C-alpha positions as protocol buffer text, in pm:
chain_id: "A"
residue {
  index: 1
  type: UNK
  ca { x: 19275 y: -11528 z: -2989 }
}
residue {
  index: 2
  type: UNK
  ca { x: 18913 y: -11603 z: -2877 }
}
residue {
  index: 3
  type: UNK
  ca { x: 19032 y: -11755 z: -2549 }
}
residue {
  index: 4
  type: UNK
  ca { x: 19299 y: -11457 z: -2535 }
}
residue {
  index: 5
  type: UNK
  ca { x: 19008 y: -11224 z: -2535 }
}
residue {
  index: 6
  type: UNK
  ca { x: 18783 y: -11423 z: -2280 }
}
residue {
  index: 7
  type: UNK
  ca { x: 19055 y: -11409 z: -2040 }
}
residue {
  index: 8
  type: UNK
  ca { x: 19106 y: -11037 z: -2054 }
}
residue {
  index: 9
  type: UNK
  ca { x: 18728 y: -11003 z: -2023 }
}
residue {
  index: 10
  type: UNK
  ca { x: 18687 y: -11229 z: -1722 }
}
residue {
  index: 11
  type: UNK
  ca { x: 18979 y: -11052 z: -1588 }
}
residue {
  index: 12
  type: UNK
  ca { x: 18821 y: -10719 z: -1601 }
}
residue {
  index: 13
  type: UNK
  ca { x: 18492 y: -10834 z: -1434 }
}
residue {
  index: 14
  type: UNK
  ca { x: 18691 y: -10949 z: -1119 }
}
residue {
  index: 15
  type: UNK
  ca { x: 18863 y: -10663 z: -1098 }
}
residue {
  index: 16
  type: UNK
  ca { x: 18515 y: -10499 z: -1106 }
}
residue {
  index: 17
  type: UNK
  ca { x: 18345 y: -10699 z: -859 }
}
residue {
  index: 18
  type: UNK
  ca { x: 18611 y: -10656 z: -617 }
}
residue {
  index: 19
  type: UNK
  ca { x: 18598 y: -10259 z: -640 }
}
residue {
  index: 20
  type: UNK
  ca { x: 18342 y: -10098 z: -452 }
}
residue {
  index: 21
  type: UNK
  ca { x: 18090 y: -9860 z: -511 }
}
residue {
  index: 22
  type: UNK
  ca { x: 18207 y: -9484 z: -500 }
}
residue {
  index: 23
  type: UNK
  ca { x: 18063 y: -9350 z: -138 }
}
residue {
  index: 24
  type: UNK
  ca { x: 17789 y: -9124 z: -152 }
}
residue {
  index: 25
  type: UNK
  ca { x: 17835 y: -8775 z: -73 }
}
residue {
  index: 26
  type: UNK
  ca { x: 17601 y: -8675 z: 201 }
}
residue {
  index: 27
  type: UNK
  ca { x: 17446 y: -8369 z: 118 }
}
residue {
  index: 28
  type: UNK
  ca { x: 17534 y: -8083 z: 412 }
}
residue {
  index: 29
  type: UNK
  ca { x: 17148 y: -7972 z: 554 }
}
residue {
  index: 30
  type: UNK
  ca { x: 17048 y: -7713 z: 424 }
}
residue {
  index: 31
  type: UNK
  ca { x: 17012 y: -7422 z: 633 }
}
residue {
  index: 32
  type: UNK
  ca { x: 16639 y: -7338 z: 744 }
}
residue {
  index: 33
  type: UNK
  ca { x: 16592 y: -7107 z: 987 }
}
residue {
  index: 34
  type: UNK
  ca { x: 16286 y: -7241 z: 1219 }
}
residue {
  index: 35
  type: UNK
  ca { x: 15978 y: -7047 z: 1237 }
}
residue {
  index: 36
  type: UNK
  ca { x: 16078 y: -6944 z: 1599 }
}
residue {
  index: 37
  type: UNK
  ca { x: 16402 y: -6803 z: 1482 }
}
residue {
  index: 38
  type: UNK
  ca { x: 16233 y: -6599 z: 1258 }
}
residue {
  index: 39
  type: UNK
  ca { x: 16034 y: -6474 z: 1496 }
}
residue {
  index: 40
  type: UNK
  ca { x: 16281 y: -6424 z: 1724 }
}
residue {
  index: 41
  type: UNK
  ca { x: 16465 y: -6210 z: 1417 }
}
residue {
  index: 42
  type: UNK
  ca { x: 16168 y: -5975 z: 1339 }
}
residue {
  index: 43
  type: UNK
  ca { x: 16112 y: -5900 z: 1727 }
}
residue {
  index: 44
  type: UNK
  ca { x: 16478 y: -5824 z: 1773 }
}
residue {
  index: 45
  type: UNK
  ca { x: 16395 y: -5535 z: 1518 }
}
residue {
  index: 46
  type: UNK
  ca { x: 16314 y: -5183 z: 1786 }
}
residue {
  index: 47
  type: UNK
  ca { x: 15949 y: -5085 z: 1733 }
}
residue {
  index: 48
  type: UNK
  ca { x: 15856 y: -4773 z: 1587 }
}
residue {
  index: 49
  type: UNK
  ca { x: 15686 y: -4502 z: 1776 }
}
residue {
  index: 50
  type: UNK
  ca { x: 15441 y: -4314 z: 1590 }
}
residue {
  index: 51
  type: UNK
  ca { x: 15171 y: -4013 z: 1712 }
}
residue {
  index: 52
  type: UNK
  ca { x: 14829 y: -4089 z: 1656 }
}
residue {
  index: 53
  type: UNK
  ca { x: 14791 y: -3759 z: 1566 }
}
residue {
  index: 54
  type: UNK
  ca { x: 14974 y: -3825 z: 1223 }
}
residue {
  index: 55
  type: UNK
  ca { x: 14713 y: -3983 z: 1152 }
}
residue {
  index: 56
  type: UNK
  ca { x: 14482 y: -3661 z: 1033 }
}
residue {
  index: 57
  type: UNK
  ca { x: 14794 y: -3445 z: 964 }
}
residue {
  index: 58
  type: UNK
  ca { x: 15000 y: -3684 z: 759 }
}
residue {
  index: 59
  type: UNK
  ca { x: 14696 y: -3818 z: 578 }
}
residue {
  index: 60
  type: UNK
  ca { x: 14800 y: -4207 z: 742 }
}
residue {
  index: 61
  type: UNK
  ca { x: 14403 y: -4306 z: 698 }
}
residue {
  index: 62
  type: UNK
  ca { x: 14482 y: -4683 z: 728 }
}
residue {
  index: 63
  type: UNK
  ca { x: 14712 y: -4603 z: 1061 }
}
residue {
  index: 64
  type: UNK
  ca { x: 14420 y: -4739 z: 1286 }
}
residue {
  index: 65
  type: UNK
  ca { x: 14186 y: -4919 z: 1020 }
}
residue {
  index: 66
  type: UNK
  ca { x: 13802 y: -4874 z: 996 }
}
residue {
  index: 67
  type: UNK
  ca { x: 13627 y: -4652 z: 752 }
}
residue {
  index: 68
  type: UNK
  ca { x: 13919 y: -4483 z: 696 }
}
residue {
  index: 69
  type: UNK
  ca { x: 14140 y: -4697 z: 580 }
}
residue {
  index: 70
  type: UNK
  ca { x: 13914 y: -4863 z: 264 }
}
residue {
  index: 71
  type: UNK
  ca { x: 14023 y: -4807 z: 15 }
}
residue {
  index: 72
  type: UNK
  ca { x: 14387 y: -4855 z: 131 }
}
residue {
  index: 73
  type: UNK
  ca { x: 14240 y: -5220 z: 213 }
}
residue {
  index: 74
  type: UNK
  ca { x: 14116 y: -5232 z: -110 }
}
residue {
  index: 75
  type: UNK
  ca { x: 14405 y: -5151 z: -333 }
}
residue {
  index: 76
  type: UNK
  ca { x: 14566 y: -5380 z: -62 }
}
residue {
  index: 77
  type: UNK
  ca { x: 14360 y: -5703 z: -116 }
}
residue {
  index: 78
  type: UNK
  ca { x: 14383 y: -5660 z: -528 }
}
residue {
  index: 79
  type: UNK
  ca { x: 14731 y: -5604 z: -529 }
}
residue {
  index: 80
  type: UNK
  ca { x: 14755 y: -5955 z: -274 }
}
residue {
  index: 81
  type: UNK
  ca { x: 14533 y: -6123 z: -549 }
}
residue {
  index: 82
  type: UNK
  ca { x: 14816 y: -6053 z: -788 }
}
residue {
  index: 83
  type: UNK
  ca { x: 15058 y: -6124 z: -588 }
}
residue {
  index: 84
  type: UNK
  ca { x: 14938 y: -6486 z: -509 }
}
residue {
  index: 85
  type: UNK
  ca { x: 14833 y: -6562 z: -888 }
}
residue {
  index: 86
  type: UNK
  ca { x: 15181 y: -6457 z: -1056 }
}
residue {
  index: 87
  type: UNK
  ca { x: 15410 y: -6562 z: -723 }
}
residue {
  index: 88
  type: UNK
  ca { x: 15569 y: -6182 z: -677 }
}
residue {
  index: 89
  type: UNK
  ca { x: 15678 y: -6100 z: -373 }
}
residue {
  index: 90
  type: UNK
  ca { x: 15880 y: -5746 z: -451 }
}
residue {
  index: 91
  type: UNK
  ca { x: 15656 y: -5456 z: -539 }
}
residue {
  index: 92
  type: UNK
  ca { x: 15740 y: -5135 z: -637 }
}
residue {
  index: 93
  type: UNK
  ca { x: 15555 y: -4786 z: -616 }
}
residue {
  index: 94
  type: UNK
  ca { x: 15656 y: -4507 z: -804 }
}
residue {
  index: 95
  type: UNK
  ca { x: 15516 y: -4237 z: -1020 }
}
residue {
  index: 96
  type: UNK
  ca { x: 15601 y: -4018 z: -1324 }
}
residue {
  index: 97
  type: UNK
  ca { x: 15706 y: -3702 z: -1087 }
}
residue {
  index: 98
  type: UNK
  ca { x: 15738 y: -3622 z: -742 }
}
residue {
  index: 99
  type: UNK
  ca { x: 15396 y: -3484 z: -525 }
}
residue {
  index: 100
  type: UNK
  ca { x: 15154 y: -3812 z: -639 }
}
residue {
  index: 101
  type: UNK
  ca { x: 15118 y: -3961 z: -304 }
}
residue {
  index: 102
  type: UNK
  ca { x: 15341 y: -4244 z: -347 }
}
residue {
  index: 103
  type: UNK
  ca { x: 15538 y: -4207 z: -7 }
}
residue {
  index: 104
  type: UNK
  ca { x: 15195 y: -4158 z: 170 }
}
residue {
  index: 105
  type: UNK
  ca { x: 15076 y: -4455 z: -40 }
}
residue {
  index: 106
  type: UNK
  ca { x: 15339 y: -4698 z: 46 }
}
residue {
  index: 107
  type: UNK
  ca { x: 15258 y: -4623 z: 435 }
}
residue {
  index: 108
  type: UNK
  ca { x: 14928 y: -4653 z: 437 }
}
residue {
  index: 109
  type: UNK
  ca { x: 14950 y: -4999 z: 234 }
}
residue {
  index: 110
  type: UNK
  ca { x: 15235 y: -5106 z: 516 }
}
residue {
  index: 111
  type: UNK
  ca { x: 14980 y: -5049 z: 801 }
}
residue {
  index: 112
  type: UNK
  ca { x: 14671 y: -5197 z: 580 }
}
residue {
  index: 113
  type: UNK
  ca { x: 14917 y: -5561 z: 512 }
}
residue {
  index: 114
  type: UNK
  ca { x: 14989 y: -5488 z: 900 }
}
residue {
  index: 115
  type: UNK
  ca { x: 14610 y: -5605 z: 1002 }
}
residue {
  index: 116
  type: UNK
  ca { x: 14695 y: -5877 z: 795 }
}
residue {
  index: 117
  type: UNK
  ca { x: 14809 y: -6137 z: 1124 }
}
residue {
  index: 118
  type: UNK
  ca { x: 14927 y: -6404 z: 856 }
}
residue {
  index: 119
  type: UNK
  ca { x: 15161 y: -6169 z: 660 }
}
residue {
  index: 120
  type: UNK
  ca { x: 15489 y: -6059 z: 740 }
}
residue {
  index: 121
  type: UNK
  ca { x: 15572 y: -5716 z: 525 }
}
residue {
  index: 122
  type: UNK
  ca { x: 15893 y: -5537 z: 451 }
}
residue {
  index: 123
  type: UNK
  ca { x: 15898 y: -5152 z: 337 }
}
residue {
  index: 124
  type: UNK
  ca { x: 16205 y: -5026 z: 192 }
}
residue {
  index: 125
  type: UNK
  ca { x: 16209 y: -4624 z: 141 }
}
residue {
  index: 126
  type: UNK
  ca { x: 16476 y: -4643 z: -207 }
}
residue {
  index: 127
  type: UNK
  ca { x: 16392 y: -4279 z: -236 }
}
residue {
  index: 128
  type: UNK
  ca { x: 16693 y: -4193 z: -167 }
}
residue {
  index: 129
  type: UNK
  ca { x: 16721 y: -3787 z: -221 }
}
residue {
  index: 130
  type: UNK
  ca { x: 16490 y: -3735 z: 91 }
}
residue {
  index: 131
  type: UNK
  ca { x: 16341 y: -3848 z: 386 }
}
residue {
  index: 132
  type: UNK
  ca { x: 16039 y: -3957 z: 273 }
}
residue {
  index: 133
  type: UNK
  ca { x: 15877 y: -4196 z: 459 }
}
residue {
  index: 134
  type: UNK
  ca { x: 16056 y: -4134 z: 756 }
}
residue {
  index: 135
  type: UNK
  ca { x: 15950 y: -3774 z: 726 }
}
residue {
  index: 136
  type: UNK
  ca { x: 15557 y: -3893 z: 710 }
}
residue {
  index: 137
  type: UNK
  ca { x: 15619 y: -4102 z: 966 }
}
residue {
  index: 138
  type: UNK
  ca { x: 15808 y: -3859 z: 1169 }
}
residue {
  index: 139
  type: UNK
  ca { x: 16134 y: -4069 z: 1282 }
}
residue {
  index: 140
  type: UNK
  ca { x: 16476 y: -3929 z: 1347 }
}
residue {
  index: 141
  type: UNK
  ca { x: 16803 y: -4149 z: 1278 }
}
residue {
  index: 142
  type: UNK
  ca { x: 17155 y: -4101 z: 1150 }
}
residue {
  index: 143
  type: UNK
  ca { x: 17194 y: -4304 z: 853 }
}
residue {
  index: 144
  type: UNK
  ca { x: 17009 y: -4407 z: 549 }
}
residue {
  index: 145
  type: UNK
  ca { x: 16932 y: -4704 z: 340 }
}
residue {
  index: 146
  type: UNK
  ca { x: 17251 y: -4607 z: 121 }
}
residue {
  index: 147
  type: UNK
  ca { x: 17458 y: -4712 z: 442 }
}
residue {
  index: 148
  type: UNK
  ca { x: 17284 y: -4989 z: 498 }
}
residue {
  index: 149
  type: UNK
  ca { x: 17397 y: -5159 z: 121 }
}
residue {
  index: 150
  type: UNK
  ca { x: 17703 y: -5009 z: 141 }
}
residue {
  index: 151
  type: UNK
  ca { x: 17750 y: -5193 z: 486 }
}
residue {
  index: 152
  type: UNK
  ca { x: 17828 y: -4869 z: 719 }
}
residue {
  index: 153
  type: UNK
  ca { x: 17498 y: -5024 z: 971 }
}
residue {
  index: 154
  type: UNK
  ca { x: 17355 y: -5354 z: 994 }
}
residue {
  index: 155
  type: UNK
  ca { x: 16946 y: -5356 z: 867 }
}
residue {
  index: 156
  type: UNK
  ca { x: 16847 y: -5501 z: 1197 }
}
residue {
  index: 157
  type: UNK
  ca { x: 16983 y: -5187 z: 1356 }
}
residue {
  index: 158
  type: UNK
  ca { x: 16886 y: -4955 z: 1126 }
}
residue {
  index: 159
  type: UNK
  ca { x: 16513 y: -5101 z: 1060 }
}
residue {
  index: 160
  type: UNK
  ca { x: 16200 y: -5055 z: 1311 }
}
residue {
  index: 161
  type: UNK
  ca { x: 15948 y: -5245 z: 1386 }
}
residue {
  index: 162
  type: UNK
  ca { x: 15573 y: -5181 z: 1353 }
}
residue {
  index: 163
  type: UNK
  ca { x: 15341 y: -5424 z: 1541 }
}
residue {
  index: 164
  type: UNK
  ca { x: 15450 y: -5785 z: 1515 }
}
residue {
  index: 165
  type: UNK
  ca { x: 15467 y: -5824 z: 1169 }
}
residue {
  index: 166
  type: UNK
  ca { x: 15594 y: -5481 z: 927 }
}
residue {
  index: 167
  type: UNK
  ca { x: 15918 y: -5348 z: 914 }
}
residue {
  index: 168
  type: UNK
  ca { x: 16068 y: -5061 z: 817 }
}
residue {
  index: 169
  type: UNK
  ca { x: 16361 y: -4943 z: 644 }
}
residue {
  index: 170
  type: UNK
  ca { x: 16374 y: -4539 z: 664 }
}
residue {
  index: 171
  type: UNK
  ca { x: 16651 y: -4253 z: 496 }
}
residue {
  index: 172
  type: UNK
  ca { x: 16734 y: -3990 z: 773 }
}
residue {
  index: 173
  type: UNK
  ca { x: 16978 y: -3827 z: 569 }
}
residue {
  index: 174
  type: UNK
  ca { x: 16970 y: -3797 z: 196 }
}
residue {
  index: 175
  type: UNK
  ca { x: 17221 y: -3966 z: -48 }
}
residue {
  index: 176
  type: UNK
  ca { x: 17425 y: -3738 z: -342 }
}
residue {
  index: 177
  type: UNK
  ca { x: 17431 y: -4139 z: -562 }
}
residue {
  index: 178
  type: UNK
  ca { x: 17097 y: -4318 z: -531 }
}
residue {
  index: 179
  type: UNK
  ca { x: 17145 y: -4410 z: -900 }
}
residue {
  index: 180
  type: UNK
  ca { x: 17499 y: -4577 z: -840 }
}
residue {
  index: 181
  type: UNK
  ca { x: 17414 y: -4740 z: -514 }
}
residue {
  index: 182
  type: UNK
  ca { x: 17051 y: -4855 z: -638 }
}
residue {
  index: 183
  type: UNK
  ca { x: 17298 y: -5038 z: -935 }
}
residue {
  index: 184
  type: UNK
  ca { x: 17519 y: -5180 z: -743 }
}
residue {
  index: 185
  type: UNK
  ca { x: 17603 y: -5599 z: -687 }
}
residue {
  index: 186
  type: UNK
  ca { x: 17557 y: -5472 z: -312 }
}
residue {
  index: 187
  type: UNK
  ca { x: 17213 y: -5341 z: -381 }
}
residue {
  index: 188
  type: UNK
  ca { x: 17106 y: -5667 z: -459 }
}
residue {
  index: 189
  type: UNK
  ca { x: 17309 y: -5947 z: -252 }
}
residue {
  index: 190
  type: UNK
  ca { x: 17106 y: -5696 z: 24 }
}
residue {
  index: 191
  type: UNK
  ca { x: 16797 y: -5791 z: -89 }
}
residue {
  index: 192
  type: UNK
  ca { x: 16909 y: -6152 z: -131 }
}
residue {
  index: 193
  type: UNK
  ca { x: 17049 y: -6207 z: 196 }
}
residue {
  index: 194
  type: UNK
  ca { x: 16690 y: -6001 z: 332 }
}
residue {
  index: 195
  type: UNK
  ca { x: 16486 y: -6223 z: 202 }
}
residue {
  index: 196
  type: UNK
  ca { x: 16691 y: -6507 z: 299 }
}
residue {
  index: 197
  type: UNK
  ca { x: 16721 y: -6391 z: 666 }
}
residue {
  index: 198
  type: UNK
  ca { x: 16329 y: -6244 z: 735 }
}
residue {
  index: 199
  type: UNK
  ca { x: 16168 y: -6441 z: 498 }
}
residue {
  index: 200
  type: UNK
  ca { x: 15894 y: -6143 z: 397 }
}
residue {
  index: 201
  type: UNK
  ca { x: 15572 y: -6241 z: 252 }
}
residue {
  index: 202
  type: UNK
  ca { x: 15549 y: -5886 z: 72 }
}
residue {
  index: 203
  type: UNK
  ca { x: 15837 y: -5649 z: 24 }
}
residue {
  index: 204
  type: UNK
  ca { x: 15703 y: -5241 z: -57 }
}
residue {
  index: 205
  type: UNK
  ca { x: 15992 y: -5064 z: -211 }
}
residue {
  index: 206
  type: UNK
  ca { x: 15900 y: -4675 z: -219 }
}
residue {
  index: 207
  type: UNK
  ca { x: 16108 y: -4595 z: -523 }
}
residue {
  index: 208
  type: UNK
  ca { x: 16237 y: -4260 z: -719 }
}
residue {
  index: 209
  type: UNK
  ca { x: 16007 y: -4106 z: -929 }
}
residue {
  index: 210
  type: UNK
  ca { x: 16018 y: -4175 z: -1321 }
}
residue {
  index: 211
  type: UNK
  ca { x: 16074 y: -3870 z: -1489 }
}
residue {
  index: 212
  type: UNK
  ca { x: 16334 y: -3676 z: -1219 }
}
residue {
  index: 213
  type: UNK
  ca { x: 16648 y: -3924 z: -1231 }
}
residue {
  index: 214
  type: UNK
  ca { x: 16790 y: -4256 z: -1381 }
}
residue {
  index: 215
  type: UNK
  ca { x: 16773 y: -4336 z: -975 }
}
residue {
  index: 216
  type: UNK
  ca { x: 16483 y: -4639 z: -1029 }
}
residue {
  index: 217
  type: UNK
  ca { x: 16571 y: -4728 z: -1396 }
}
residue {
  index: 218
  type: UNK
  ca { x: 16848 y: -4936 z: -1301 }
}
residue {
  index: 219
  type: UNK
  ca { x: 16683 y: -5105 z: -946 }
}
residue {
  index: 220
  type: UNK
  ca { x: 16321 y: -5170 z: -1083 }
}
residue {
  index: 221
  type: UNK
  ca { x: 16455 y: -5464 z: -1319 }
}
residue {
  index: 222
  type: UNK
  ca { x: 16533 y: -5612 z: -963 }
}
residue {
  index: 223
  type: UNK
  ca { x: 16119 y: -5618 z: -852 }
}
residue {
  index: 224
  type: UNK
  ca { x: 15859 y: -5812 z: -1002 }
}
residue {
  index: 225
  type: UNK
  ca { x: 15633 y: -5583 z: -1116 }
}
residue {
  index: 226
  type: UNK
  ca { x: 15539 y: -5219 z: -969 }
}
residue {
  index: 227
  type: UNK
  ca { x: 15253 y: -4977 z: -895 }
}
residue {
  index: 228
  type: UNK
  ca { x: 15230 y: -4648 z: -1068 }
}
residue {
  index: 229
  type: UNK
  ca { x: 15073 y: -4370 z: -892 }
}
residue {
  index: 230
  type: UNK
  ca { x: 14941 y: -4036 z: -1041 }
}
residue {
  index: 231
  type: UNK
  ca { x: 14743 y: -3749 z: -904 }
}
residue {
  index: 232
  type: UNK
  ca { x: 14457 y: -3639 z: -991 }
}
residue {
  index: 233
  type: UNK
  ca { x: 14419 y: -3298 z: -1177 }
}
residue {
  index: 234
  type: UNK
  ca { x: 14792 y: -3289 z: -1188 }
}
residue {
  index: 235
  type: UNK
  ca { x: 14972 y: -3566 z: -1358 }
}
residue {
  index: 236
  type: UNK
  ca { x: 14860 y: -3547 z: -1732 }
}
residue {
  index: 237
  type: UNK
  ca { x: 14781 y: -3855 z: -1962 }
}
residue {
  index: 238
  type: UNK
  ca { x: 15063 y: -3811 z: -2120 }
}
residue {
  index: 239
  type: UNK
  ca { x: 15301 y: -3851 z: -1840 }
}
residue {
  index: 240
  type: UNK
  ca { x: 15113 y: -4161 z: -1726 }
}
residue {
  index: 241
  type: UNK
  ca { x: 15165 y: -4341 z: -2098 }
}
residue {
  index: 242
  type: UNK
  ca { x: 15494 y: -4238 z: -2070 }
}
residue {
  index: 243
  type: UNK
  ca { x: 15583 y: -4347 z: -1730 }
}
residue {
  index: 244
  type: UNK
  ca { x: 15386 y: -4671 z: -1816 }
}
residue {
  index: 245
  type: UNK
  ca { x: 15562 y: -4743 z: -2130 }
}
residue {
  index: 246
  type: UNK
  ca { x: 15934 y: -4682 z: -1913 }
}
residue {
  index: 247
  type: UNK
  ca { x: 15773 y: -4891 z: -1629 }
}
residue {
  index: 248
  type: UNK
  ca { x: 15661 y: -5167 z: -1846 }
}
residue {
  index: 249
  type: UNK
  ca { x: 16026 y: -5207 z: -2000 }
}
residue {
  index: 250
  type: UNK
  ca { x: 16199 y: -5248 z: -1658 }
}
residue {
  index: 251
  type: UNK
  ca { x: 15935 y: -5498 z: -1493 }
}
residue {
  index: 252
  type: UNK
  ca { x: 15528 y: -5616 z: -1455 }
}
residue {
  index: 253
  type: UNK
  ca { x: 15285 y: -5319 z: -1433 }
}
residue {
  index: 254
  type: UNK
  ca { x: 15067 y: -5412 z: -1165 }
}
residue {
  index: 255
  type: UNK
  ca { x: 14875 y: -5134 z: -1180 }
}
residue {
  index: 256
  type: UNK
  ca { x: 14775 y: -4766 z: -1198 }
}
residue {
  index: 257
  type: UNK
  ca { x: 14649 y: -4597 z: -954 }
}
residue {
  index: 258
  type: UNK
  ca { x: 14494 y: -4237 z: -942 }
}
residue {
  index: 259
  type: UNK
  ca { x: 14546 y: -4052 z: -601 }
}
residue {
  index: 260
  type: UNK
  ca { x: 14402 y: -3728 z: -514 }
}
residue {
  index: 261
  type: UNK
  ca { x: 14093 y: -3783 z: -590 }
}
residue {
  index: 262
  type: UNK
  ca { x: 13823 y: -3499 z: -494 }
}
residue {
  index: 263
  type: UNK
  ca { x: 13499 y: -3628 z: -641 }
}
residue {
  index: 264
  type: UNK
  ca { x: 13443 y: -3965 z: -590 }
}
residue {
  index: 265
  type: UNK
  ca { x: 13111 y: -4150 z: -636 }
}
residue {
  index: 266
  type: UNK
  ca { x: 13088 y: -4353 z: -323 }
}
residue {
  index: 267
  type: UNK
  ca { x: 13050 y: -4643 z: -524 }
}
residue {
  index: 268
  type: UNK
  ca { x: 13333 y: -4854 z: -375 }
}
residue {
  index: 269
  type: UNK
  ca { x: 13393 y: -4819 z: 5 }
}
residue {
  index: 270
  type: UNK
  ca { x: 13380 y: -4477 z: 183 }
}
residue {
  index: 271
  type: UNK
  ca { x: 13338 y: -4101 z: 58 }
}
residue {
  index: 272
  type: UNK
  ca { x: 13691 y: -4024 z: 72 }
}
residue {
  index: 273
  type: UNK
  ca { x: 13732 y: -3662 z: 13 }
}
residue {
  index: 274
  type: UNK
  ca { x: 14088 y: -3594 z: -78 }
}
residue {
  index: 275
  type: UNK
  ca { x: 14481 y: -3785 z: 67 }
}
């Protein structure tokens, strides 16, 4: 029996020597698009035109830098900190009801992260009832960021450019299902594949108001964390513990910020009078 069992066993090791190894599966390379196609994608994107003279009338303070623009480069450089420190890269503003500055805001932030050479910058207008940013910024189109999800126009058509490294995504008509669209598996394969194809160090979404629609309730799980604006004299505390106790169940509150402000003490920055 012994020598029975021997002779199976040194049976089974020839057979094993004499079968080779499984091949290895080379992996595919992964695709990863060069630094020159990348910039080759962004200037592909048609550059915005905008009047200097929006700069006074539409309140754009951080438009051409300077005095100005402080304490947009402020808010800008503390909401980088937190960016780098938790690893975000989507950030939302919104705001308990419409008429805080949050439209104005996200512009002014876009062209503050613009004099920022190193930083590439995305702003997506998800406001989708209204123009909005592209009514601050005084742009005429066809189609809106609802098309663009829903596949009707391609974003590098759609989008414009501003300087070498901020682009735009504007609504030139409104759209009747925000809430629906801002849901959707579209709404956020988009974002994947925009990410994946521009490769954005910040991404500004300028999103629905709190308190008027379910529009950002179901989208603002899909940021990492979000900025909540409120005007001064106008928004009351209640609304802001409200809006930051919604806010806080959907993603990371980055911040509040107060806008409007009429009296300020010149502490930090410039006198800035009122936005």
């Amino acid at each position: 029996m012994d020598r029975l069992q021997k002779a199976i066993q040194k049976a089974r090791e020839e057979r094993q020597s004499r079968e080779s190894p499984p091949p290895v599966m080379e992996q595919p390379p992964r695709h990863a698009p060069s630094e020159d196609a990348r910039d080759t994608r962004w200037q592909s994107v048609p550059e915005i035109q905008i009047d200097p003279k929006l700069a006074v009338r539409n309140r754009l303070a951080s438009l051409a830098g300077g005095g100005d623009a402080t304490p947009y480069d402020m808010l800008r450089t503390k909401m980088l900190q937190q960016i780098l420190s938790n690893k975000w890269r989507r950030v939302a503003l919104t705001s308990p009801y419409s008429g805080c500055g949050k439209s104005t805001t996200t512009a002014n932030l876009a062209f503050s992260l613009g004099r920022q050479e190193d930083l590439r910058t995305i702003v997506i207008d998800f406001d989708m009832r209204r123009r909005g940013l592209a009514e601050i910024l005084k742009q005429t189109g066809n189609h809106s960021m609802a098309d663009v999800i829903q596949g009707l126009v391609p974003f590098h058509e759609h989008a414009l450019r501003y300087g070498k490294n901020v682009i735009f995504g504007l609504n030139y008509t409104p759209t009747r299902n925000p809430a629906e669209i801002l849901q959707s598996r579209r709404a956020i394969e988009f974002l994947e594949q925009l990410e994946a194809d521009y490769k954005p160090d910040v991404i500004l979404f300028d999103t629905p108001p709190l308190m008027m629609s379910d529009d950002s309730h179901g989208f603002l799980r899909n940021v990492d964390c979000a900025l909540l604006l409120a005007a001064a004299e106008e928004t009351s505390i209640d609304h802001i513990d409200v809006s930051e106790q919604q806010l806080a169940e959907l993603t990371s509150v980055m911040g509040i910020v107060l806008n409007k402000c009429r009296y300020i003490s010149g502490t930090f920055g410039n006198e800035y009078g009122s936005y």
